[in-house]
Short mmCIF file of C-alpha atoms in Angstrom, two decimals:
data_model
loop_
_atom_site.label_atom_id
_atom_site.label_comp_id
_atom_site.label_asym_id
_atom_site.label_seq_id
_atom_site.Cartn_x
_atom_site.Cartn_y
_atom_site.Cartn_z
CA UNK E 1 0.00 0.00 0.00
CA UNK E 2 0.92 3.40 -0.86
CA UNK E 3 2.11 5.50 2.02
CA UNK E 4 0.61 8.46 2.08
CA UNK E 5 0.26 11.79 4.42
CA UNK E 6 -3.58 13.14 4.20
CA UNK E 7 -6.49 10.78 5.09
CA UNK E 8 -10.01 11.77 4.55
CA UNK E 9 -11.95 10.28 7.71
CA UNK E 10 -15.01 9.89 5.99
CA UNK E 11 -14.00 8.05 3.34
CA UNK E 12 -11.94 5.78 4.84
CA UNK E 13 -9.15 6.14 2.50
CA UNK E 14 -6.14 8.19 1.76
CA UNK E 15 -5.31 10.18 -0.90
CA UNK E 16 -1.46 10.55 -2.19
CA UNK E 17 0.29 13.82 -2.57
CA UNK E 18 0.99 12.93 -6.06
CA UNK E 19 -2.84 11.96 -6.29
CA UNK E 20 -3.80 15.35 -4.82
CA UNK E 21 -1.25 17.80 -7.71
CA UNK E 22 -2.40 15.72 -10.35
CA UNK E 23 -6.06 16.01 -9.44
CA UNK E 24 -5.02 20.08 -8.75
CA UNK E 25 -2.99 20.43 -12.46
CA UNK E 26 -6.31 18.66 -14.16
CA UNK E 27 -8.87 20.98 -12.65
CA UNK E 28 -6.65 23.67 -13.14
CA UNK E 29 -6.63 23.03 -16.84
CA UNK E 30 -9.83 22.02 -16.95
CA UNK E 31 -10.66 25.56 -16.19
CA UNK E 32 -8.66 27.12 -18.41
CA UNK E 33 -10.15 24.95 -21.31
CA UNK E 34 -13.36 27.36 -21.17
CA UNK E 35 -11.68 30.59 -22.91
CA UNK E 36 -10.72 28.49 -26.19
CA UNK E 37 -13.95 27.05 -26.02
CA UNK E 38 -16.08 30.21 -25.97
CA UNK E 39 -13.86 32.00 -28.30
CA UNK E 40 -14.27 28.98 -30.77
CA UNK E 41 -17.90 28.78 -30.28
CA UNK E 42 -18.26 32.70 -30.57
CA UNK E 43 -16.40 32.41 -34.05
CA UNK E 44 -18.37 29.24 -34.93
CA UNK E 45 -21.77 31.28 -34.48
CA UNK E 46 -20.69 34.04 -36.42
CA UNK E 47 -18.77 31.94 -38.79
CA UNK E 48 -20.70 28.89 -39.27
CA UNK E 49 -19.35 25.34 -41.32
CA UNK E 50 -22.33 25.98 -44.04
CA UNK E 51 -19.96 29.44 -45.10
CA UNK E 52 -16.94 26.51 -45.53
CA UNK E 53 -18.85 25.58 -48.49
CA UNK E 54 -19.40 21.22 -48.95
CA UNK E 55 -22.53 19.10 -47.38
CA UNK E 56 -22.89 17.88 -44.61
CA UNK E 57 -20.83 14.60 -45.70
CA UNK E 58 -17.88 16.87 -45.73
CA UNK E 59 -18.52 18.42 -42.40
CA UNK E 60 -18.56 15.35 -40.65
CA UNK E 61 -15.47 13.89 -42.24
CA UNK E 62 -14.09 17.17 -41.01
CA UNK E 63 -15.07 16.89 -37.78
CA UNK E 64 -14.35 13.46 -37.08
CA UNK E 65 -10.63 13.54 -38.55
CA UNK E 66 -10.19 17.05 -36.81
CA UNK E 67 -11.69 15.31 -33.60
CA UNK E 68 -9.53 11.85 -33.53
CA UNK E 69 -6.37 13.68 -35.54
CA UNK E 70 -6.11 16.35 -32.40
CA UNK E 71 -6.76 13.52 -29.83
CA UNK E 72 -3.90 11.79 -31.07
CA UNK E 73 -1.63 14.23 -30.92
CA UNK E 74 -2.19 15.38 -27.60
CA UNK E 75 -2.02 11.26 -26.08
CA UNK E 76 1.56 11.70 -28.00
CA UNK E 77 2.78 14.75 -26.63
CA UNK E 78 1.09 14.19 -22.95
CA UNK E 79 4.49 14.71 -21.15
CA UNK E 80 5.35 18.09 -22.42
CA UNK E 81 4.27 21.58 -23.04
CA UNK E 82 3.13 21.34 -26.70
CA UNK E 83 0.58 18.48 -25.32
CA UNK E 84 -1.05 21.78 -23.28
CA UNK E 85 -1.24 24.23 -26.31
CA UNK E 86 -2.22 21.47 -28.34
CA UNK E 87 -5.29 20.73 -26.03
CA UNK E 88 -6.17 24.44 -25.65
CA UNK E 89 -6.14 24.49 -29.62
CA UNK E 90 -8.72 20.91 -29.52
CA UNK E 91 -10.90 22.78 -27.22
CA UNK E 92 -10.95 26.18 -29.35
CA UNK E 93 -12.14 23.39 -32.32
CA UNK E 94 -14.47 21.70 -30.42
CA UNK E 95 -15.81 25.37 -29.32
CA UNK E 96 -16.44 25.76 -32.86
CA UNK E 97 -18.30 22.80 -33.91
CA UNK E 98 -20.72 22.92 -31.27
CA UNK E 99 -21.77 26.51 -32.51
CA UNK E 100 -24.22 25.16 -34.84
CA UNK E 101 -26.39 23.27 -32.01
CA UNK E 102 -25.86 26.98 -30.11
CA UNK E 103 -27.21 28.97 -33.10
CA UNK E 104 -29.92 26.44 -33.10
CA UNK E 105 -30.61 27.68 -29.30
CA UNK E 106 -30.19 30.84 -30.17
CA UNK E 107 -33.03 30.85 -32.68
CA UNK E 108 -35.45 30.61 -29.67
CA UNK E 109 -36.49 33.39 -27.47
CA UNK E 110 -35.48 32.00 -24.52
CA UNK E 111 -32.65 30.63 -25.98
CA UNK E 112 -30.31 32.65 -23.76
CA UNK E 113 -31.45 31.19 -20.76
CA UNK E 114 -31.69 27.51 -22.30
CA UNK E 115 -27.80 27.32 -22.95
CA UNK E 116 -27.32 29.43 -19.39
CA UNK E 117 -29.39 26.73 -17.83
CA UNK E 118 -27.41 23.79 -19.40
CA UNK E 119 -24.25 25.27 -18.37
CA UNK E 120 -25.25 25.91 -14.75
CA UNK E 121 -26.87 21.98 -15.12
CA UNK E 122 -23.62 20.63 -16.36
CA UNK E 123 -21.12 22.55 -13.82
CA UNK E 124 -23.77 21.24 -11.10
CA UNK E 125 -23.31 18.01 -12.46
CA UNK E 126 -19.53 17.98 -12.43
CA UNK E 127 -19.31 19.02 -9.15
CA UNK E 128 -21.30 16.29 -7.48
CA UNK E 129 -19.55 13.67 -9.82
CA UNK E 130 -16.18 15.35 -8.77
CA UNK E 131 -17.05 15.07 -5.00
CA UNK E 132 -18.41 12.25 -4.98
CA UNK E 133 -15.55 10.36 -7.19
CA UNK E 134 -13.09 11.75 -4.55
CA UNK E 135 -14.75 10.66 -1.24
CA UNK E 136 -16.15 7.81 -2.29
CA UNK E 137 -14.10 4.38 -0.69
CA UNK E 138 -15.36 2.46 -4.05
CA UNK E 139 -13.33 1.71 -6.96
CA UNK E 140 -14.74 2.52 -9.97
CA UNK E 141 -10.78 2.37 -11.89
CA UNK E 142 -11.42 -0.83 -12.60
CA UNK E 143 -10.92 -2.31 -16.15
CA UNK E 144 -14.42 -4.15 -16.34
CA UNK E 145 -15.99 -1.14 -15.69
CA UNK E 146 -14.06 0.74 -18.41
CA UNK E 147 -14.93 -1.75 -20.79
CA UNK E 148 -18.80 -1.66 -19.98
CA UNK E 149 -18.56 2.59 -20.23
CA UNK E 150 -16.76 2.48 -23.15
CA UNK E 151 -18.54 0.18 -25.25
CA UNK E 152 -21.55 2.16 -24.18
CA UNK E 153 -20.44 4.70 -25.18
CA UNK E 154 -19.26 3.56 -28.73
CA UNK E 155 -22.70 2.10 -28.91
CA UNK E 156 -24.28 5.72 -28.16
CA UNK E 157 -21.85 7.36 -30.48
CA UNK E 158 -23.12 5.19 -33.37
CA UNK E 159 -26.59 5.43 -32.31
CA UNK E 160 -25.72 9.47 -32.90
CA UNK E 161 -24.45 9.10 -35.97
CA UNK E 162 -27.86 7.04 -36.83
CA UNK E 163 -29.95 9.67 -35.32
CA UNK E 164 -28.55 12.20 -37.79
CA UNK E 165 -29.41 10.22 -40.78
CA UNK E 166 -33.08 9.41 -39.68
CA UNK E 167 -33.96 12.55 -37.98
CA UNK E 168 -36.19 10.86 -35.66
CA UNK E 169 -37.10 13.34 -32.92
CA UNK E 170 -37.76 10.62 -30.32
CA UNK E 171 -34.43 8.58 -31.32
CA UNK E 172 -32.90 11.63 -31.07
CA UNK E 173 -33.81 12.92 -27.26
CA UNK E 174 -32.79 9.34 -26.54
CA UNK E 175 -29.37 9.30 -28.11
CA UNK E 176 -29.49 12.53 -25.23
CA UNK E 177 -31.05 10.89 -22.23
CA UNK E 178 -28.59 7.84 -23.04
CA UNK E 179 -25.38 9.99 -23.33
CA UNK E 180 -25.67 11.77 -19.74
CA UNK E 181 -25.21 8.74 -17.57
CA UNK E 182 -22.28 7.40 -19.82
CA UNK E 183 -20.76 10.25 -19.75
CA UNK E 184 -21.25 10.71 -16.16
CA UNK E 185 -19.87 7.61 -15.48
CA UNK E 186 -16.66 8.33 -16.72
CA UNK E 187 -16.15 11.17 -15.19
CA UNK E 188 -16.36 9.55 -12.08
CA UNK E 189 -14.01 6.80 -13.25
CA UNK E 190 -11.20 9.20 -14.30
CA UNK E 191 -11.34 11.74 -10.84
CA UNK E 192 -11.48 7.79 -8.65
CA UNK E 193 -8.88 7.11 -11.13
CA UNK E 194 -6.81 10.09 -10.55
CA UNK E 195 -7.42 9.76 -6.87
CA UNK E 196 -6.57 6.27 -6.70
CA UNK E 197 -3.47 7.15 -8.70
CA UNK E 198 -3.75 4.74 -11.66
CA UNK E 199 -3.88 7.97 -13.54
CA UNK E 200 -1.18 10.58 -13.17
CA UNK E 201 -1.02 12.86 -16.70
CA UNK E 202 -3.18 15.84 -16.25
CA UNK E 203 -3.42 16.22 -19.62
CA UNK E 204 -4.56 13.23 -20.47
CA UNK E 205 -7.25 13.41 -17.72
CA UNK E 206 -8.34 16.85 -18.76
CA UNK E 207 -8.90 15.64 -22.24
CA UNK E 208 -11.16 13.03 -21.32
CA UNK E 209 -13.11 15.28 -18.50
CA UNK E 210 -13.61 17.96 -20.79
CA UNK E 211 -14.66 15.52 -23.69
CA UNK E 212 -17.73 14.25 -21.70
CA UNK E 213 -18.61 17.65 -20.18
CA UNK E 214 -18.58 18.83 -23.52
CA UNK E 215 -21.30 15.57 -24.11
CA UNK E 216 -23.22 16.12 -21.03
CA UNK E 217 -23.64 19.60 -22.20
CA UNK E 218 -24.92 18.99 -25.18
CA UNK E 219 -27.18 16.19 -24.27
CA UNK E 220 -28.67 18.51 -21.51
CA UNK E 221 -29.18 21.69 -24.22
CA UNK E 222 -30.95 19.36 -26.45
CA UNK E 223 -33.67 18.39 -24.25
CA UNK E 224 -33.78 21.86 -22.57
CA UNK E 225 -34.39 22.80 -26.40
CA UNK E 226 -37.08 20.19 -27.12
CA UNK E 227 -38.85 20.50 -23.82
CA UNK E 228 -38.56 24.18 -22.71
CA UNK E 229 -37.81 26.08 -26.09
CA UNK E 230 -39.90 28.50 -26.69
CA UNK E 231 -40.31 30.58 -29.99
CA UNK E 232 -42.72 33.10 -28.88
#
């Protein structure tokens, strides 16, 4: 066992010193991850992908090599500087491909306070996931339960990709309702993983925290749209 020099009494377990900068570095990060973001998103609204000129075939062969090209070069610079910049730069891109789904908020009257309330519902979110990852005395870093997340969330990813071609409005809010636990879920396994220390690049975990928040955002403006959009 780990010797370590902090205990949390409630929890019943201990957290590292290593454990505790890591988890600092990634939340630390994790907030800085919100200027690209809004900056990409502001451009994204008042530059939008139809102005690129293509269909939408060619947008989402964009996005997905953008998505999984950036990914991989962050997981191969992790360990130094240029994985940082090149994560702020992924998060400025991802800022801008969500702006379509934010004009589409826009375009209601409330639309203003739909996004405001799916931001406030997502930061909620993290922080309840966050404590209760870090106090918690069960191990969710465990590979079985990495293998059941991420094969849901493959499966919900296709599902998405399904949803787009069908346009099925109940399919749709599904895909949503389906992508909020999953994404939940691994959130809480990467802060218990961080915690536990069987992860200890804060790069790597911001990445993957900021990828689902991004998700969980999403999947909560999407209902708020459907459910409490109004266009009067």
């Amino acid at each position: 066992m780990t010797v370590i020099t902090n205990q949390h009494v409630r929890t019943g377990h201990t957290i590292s010193a290593s454990a505790r900068k890591t988890l600092r570095n990634t939340y630390s990060l994790l907030a800085l991850t919100l200027l690209p973001t809004i900056v990409g998103s502001a451009i994204g609204v008042a530059f939008p992908l139809a102005l690129l000129g293509g269909g939408f075939f060619l947008h989402l062969i964009l996005f997905i090599v953008v998505i999984f090209g950036m990914q991989a070069l962050i997981i191969k610079n992790r360990h130094s500087i240029k994985g940082i910049y090149l994560l702020l730069l992924f998060t400025a891109l991802m800022g801008y491909f969500i702006a379509p789904m934010l004009s589409l908020a826009l375009a209601f009257s409330n639309g203003v306070e739909l996004i405001a309330l799916a931001m406030g519902g997502t930061a909620a979110t993290f922080l309840g996931l966050a404590g209760y990852a870090t106090m918690t005395t069960r191990n969710f870093a465990t590979p079985g339960i990495y293998k059941t997340m991420f094969i849901g969330l493959i499966m919900a990813f296709v599902l998405s990709i399904v949803g787009v071609f069908l346009q099925i409005p109940a399919l749709s809010l599904a895909i949503s309702a389906i992508f909020i636990p999953i994404v939940s879920a691994f959130i809480v396994y990467t802060i218990n993983n961080i915690v536990r220390g069987g992860e200890t690049n804060y790069i790597m975990a911001t990445m993957t925290i900021y990828i689902m928040l991004l998700n969980l955002f999403q999947s909560l403006l999407h209902l708020l749209m459907f459910f409490a959009g109004s266009r009067d």
